[in-house]
Amino acid sequence: MSETNDVVIIGAGPAGLAAAIYTGRARLDTLILERATPGGQILLSDFIENYPGFAEGIAPFQLMENIRKQAERFGAKIVMDDVQEICKQETHWQIRGNRGEYKSKSVLVATGSDHRKLGIQGEERLTGRGVSFCATCDGAFFQNKVVAVVGGGDWALTEALFLTRFCREVKIIHRCDQLRAEKILQERAFDNPKIKVLWETVVDKINGDESLESVTIRNVKNNKASELELDGLFISIGNIPNNKIVDNLAELNEWGEVKVGKNMATGQPGLYAAGDVTDACPEQMATAVGTGVAAAIAITDYLNDL
């Protein structure tokens, strides 16, 4: 594309699409570049019940489809392309994707994050063969089976509760002596007879030849190791920010998140970030949307001052 856009938004998740609604309403030429299906990682959820305005909850695909249509109604254009590089030129930003190059007066990076891995023996080899990072994607394959979820946050408990629909037993493996998840999720987990928590425990190794057979676990207090037979292992220990395209342009914190100010600015004039890729978003859809809106307002002010 040879024309210069007012703003290019990289990522069509909640943050990127919410920003596009606001930049579109500000009559800014808005181009969204998305490497996969518009909607982001929230599409891996089974059901959304904590997003304001939906008292009975809503399916994630339906919610994201509504937001996408809203952004497009205000003029945003979505192009499927995987961005590889962003470069600052004298008068504009140059964005290079696998399918083309794009010019823009400003850029919003809303690339989200990917699943964090344990980094232990057997994890990569047995992924897709009993090891999974998405219960809503793979849970139905474990009908009447025994599985475990690694983690203790909101996502881990959400995954564990979903798995009880299919599995005979769900074990939560958590390295601490208390969970980090919000209280309502803890209450549901403790009240579910299919769920058992293995406290102060970590997974050291994933075992199996052609598929998962067991995991080697270790109690962190007494350092005692044992083998736990499982049919499936779901790893839910957080996410890694997709920061590759800005790691040489923006400042990152110790977790690799892009550091932004209250207006989502990165410190580079015209370069903004929002959503899970930043240090301003605690991996919730509502906060991702909020950061996207804040970035869009800041971008509008920035372009008005050019």
Coordinates of C-alpha atoms in Angstrom, one line a residue:
M1 CA 0.0 0.0 0.0
S2 CA 1.5 3.3 -1.0
E3 CA -0.9 5.8 0.8
T4 CA 0.0 7.0 4.2
N5 CA -2.6 6.1 6.9
D6 CA -3.3 8.2 9.9
V7 CA -2.8 5.2 12.1
V8 CA -1.9 1.6 11.7
I9 CA -3.0 -0.7 14.5
I10 CA -1.1 -4.0 14.7
G11 CA -3.4 -6.6 16.3
A12 CA -7.2 -7.1 16.0
G13 CA -7.8 -8.2 19.6
P14 CA -9.9 -6.3 22.2
A15 CA -7.4 -3.5 22.5
G16 CA -6.8 -3.0 18.8
L17 CA -10.4 -3.2 17.8
A18 CA -11.5 -0.9 20.6
A19 CA -8.9 1.7 19.5
A20 CA -10.1 1.4 15.9
I21 CA -13.7 2.4 17.0
Y22 CA -12.4 5.6 18.5
T23 CA -9.9 6.5 15.7
G24 CA -12.6 5.7 13.2
R25 CA -15.0 8.0 15.0
A26 CA -12.3 10.7 15.0
R27 CA -12.3 10.3 11.2
L28 CA -8.7 9.0 11.1
D29 CA -7.7 6.7 8.3
T30 CA -7.4 3.5 10.3
L31 CA -5.7 0.3 9.1
I32 CA -5.6 -2.8 11.2
L33 CA -3.1 -5.5 10.5
E34 CA -3.8 -8.9 12.0
R35 CA -1.8 -12.1 11.5
A36 CA -4.6 -14.5 12.4
T37 CA -8.3 -14.4 13.1
P38 CA -9.6 -11.1 14.4
G39 CA -10.5 -11.4 18.1
G40 CA -7.3 -12.3 19.8
Q41 CA -6.6 -14.8 22.5
I42 CA -10.0 -14.2 24.1
L43 CA -11.5 -16.4 21.4
L44 CA -9.9 -19.4 23.3
S45 CA -12.2 -18.7 26.2
D46 CA -15.4 -20.8 26.5
F47 CA -17.7 -18.0 27.8
I48 CA -17.3 -14.4 29.0
E49 CA -19.3 -13.4 32.1
N50 CA -17.2 -10.6 33.6
Y51 CA -17.4 -8.0 30.8
P52 CA -19.6 -5.1 31.7
G53 CA -23.0 -4.8 30.1
F54 CA -23.7 -8.5 29.6
A55 CA -25.5 -9.6 32.7
E56 CA -26.0 -13.2 31.4
G57 CA -22.6 -13.4 29.8
I58 CA -21.7 -13.8 26.1
A59 CA -19.8 -16.1 23.8
P60 CA -16.4 -14.6 23.0
F61 CA -16.7 -15.0 19.3
Q62 CA -20.0 -13.1 19.3
L63 CA -18.7 -10.3 21.4
M64 CA -15.5 -9.9 19.3
E65 CA -17.6 -10.1 16.1
N66 CA -19.8 -7.3 17.4
I67 CA -16.7 -5.1 18.2
R68 CA -15.1 -5.9 14.8
K69 CA -18.3 -4.8 13.0
Q70 CA -18.5 -1.7 15.1
A71 CA -14.9 -0.8 14.1
E72 CA -15.5 -1.4 10.5
R73 CA -18.7 0.7 10.6
F74 CA -16.6 3.7 11.6
G75 CA -14.3 3.1 8.6
A76 CA -11.5 0.8 10.0
K77 CA -10.0 -1.5 7.4
I78 CA -8.7 -4.9 8.4
V79 CA -5.9 -6.6 6.4
M80 CA -4.5 -10.0 7.2
D81 CA -0.8 -9.7 7.4
D82 CA 1.9 -10.7 9.9
V83 CA 4.0 -7.6 10.7
Q84 CA 7.8 -8.3 10.8
E85 CA 9.3 -4.9 11.3
I86 CA 8.5 -1.2 12.2
C87 CA 10.9 1.5 11.2
K88 CA 10.8 5.3 11.8
Q89 CA 11.3 7.4 8.8
E90 CA 11.6 11.2 8.6
T91 CA 7.9 11.9 7.9
H92 CA 6.2 8.6 8.8
W93 CA 6.4 5.1 10.1
Q94 CA 7.1 2.2 7.8
I95 CA 5.5 -1.1 8.7
R96 CA 6.7 -4.3 6.9
G97 CA 4.6 -7.4 6.8
N98 CA 4.8 -10.7 5.1
R99 CA 2.4 -9.6 2.4
G100 CA 3.2 -5.9 2.0
E101 CA 4.5 -2.6 3.3
Y102 CA 2.5 0.1 4.9
K103 CA 3.0 3.8 5.7
S104 CA 1.5 5.6 8.7
K105 CA 1.7 8.8 10.7
S106 CA 1.3 6.8 13.9
V107 CA 1.4 3.2 15.0
L108 CA -0.5 1.4 17.8
V109 CA 1.0 -2.0 18.8
A110 CA -1.7 -4.2 20.2
T111 CA -0.1 -7.6 19.5
G112 CA -1.1 -9.2 22.8
S113 CA 0.7 -12.2 24.2
D114 CA 1.3 -15.9 23.8
H115 CA 1.1 -18.8 26.3
R116 CA 4.1 -19.1 28.7
K117 CA 5.7 -22.5 28.7
L118 CA 7.2 -24.5 31.6
G119 CA 10.4 -25.1 29.6
I120 CA 10.9 -28.7 30.9
Q121 CA 11.7 -32.0 29.3
G122 CA 8.9 -33.5 27.3
E123 CA 6.8 -30.3 27.0
E124 CA 7.5 -29.4 23.4
R125 CA 7.7 -33.1 22.2
L126 CA 4.3 -34.0 23.7
T127 CA 2.4 -30.8 22.9
G128 CA -0.6 -31.9 21.0
R129 CA -0.1 -35.4 22.4
G130 CA -1.6 -34.9 25.8
V131 CA 0.0 -31.5 26.6
S132 CA -2.2 -28.5 25.8
F133 CA -2.4 -24.8 26.5
C134 CA -6.1 -24.4 25.8
A135 CA -8.9 -26.3 27.6
T136 CA -11.6 -25.0 25.3
C137 CA -9.7 -26.1 22.3
D138 CA -8.8 -29.6 23.5
G139 CA -10.9 -30.4 26.6
A140 CA -13.5 -32.5 24.7
F141 CA -10.7 -35.0 23.8
F142 CA -10.4 -36.0 27.4
Q143 CA -13.8 -37.4 28.1
N144 CA -13.8 -39.4 31.4
K145 CA -10.0 -38.9 31.7
V146 CA -7.8 -37.7 34.5
V147 CA -6.0 -34.4 33.7
A148 CA -4.1 -31.7 35.5
V149 CA -3.9 -27.9 35.2
V150 CA -0.6 -26.2 36.1
G151 CA -1.2 -22.7 37.6
G152 CA -3.1 -20.8 40.2
G153 CA -4.4 -17.7 38.6
D154 CA -7.8 -16.8 37.0
W155 CA -7.0 -18.5 33.7
A156 CA -5.9 -21.7 35.4
L157 CA -9.0 -22.0 37.4
T158 CA -11.2 -21.1 34.5
E159 CA -9.6 -23.9 32.5
A160 CA -9.9 -26.4 35.4
L161 CA -13.6 -25.6 35.8
F162 CA -14.2 -26.0 32.1
L163 CA -12.5 -29.3 32.1
T164 CA -14.8 -30.7 34.7
R165 CA -17.5 -30.8 32.0
F166 CA -15.6 -33.7 30.3
C167 CA -13.0 -35.1 32.7
R168 CA -13.4 -37.6 35.5
E169 CA -10.9 -35.8 37.7
V170 CA -9.0 -32.5 37.4
K171 CA -5.9 -31.8 39.5
I172 CA -4.6 -28.3 39.9
I173 CA -0.9 -28.2 40.4
H174 CA 0.2 -25.0 42.1
R175 CA 3.6 -24.1 43.5
C176 CA 2.3 -21.9 46.4
D177 CA 0.0 -22.7 49.4
Q178 CA -2.8 -20.4 48.2
L179 CA -4.3 -19.5 44.8
R180 CA -4.1 -16.1 43.1
A181 CA -7.4 -16.4 41.2
E182 CA -10.3 -14.1 42.1
K183 CA -12.4 -15.4 45.0
I184 CA -15.5 -16.4 43.0
L185 CA -13.3 -18.8 40.9
Q186 CA -11.7 -20.2 44.0
E187 CA -15.1 -20.8 45.5
R188 CA -16.3 -22.6 42.4
A189 CA -13.2 -24.7 42.3
F190 CA -13.2 -25.7 45.9
D191 CA -16.9 -26.6 45.7
N192 CA -16.4 -28.8 42.6
P193 CA -16.0 -32.5 43.7
K194 CA -14.0 -33.3 40.5
I195 CA -11.2 -30.8 41.4
K196 CA -8.3 -31.5 43.7
V197 CA -5.5 -29.1 44.4
L198 CA -1.9 -30.3 44.8
W199 CA -0.4 -27.5 46.9
E200 CA 3.3 -26.4 46.9
T201 CA 4.0 -28.6 43.9
V202 CA 5.8 -28.1 40.6
V203 CA 6.1 -30.2 37.4
D204 CA 9.7 -31.2 36.7
K205 CA 9.3 -33.5 33.7
I206 CA 6.6 -34.7 31.3
N207 CA 6.8 -38.4 30.5
G208 CA 5.6 -40.5 27.6
D209 CA 6.6 -42.0 24.3
E210 CA 4.0 -41.4 21.7
S211 CA 1.7 -39.5 24.1
L212 CA 1.6 -38.2 27.6
E213 CA 1.6 -40.9 30.2
S214 CA 2.7 -39.2 33.5
V215 CA 4.4 -36.2 34.9
T216 CA 7.2 -36.0 37.5
I217 CA 6.1 -33.7 40.2
R218 CA 8.0 -32.3 43.2
N219 CA 6.9 -30.9 46.5
V220 CA 8.8 -27.5 46.9
K221 CA 8.8 -27.7 50.7
N222 CA 10.4 -31.2 51.2
N223 CA 11.8 -31.5 47.7
K224 CA 10.2 -35.0 47.4
A225 CA 9.6 -36.1 43.9
S226 CA 6.9 -38.5 42.7
E227 CA 5.2 -39.6 39.5
L228 CA 1.6 -38.7 38.7
E229 CA -0.2 -40.6 36.0
L230 CA -2.3 -38.4 33.7
D231 CA -4.1 -38.5 30.5
G232 CA -3.7 -34.8 29.9
L233 CA -1.8 -31.8 31.1
F234 CA -3.0 -28.2 30.6
I235 CA -0.4 -25.5 31.2
S236 CA -1.9 -22.2 32.4
I237 CA 0.9 -20.1 33.9
G238 CA 0.5 -16.8 32.2
N239 CA 1.6 -15.2 28.9
I240 CA 4.6 -13.8 27.2
P241 CA 4.1 -10.4 25.5
N242 CA 4.5 -10.4 21.7
N243 CA 7.1 -7.6 21.8
K244 CA 9.4 -8.7 18.9
I245 CA 8.5 -5.9 16.6
V246 CA 9.2 -3.2 19.2
D247 CA 11.9 -4.6 21.3
N248 CA 14.4 -2.3 19.7
L249 CA 12.1 0.7 19.7
A250 CA 10.4 0.8 23.0
E251 CA 11.5 0.2 26.6
L252 CA 10.5 -3.2 28.1
N253 CA 10.1 -4.2 31.7
E254 CA 11.6 -7.3 33.3
W255 CA 8.7 -9.4 32.0
G256 CA 9.1 -8.2 28.4
E257 CA 6.1 -5.9 28.6
V258 CA 6.2 -2.6 26.7
K259 CA 6.4 0.2 29.2
V260 CA 3.9 2.9 28.5
G261 CA 2.7 6.2 30.1
K262 CA -0.9 6.8 31.1
N263 CA -1.7 7.8 27.5
M264 CA -0.2 4.5 26.2
A265 CA 2.8 6.3 24.6
T266 CA 6.0 4.4 24.3
G267 CA 8.4 7.4 24.4
Q268 CA 8.8 7.3 20.6
P269 CA 6.7 10.1 19.1
G270 CA 3.8 8.5 17.2
L271 CA 4.4 5.0 18.6
Y272 CA 1.8 3.7 21.1
A273 CA 1.0 0.3 22.7
A274 CA -2.1 -1.2 24.3
G275 CA -3.4 -4.4 25.7
D276 CA -1.6 -7.5 27.0
V277 CA 1.7 -6.5 25.3
T278 CA 2.0 -3.6 27.7
D279 CA 2.7 -3.1 31.4
A280 CA -0.7 -1.3 31.8
C281 CA -3.0 -4.3 31.3
P282 CA -3.6 -7.1 33.8
E283 CA -4.7 -9.6 31.1
Q284 CA -8.4 -8.9 31.3
M285 CA -10.6 -8.0 28.4
A286 CA -12.1 -4.9 30.0
T287 CA -8.7 -3.4 30.8
A288 CA -7.4 -4.3 27.3
V289 CA -10.3 -2.3 25.8
G290 CA -9.6 0.6 28.2
T291 CA -6.0 0.8 27.2
G292 CA -7.0 0.7 23.5
V293 CA -9.4 3.6 24.0
A294 CA -6.8 5.6 25.9
A295 CA -4.3 5.0 23.1
A296 CA -6.8 6.0 20.4
I297 CA -7.6 9.3 22.2
A298 CA -3.8 10.0 22.6
I299 CA -3.2 9.3 19.0
T300 CA -5.9 11.6 17.9
D301 CA -4.4 14.4 20.0
Y302 CA -1.0 13.6 18.7
L303 CA -2.1 13.8 15.0
N304 CA -4.1 17.0 15.7
D305 CA -0.8 18.6 16.9
L306 CA 1.2 17.7 13.9

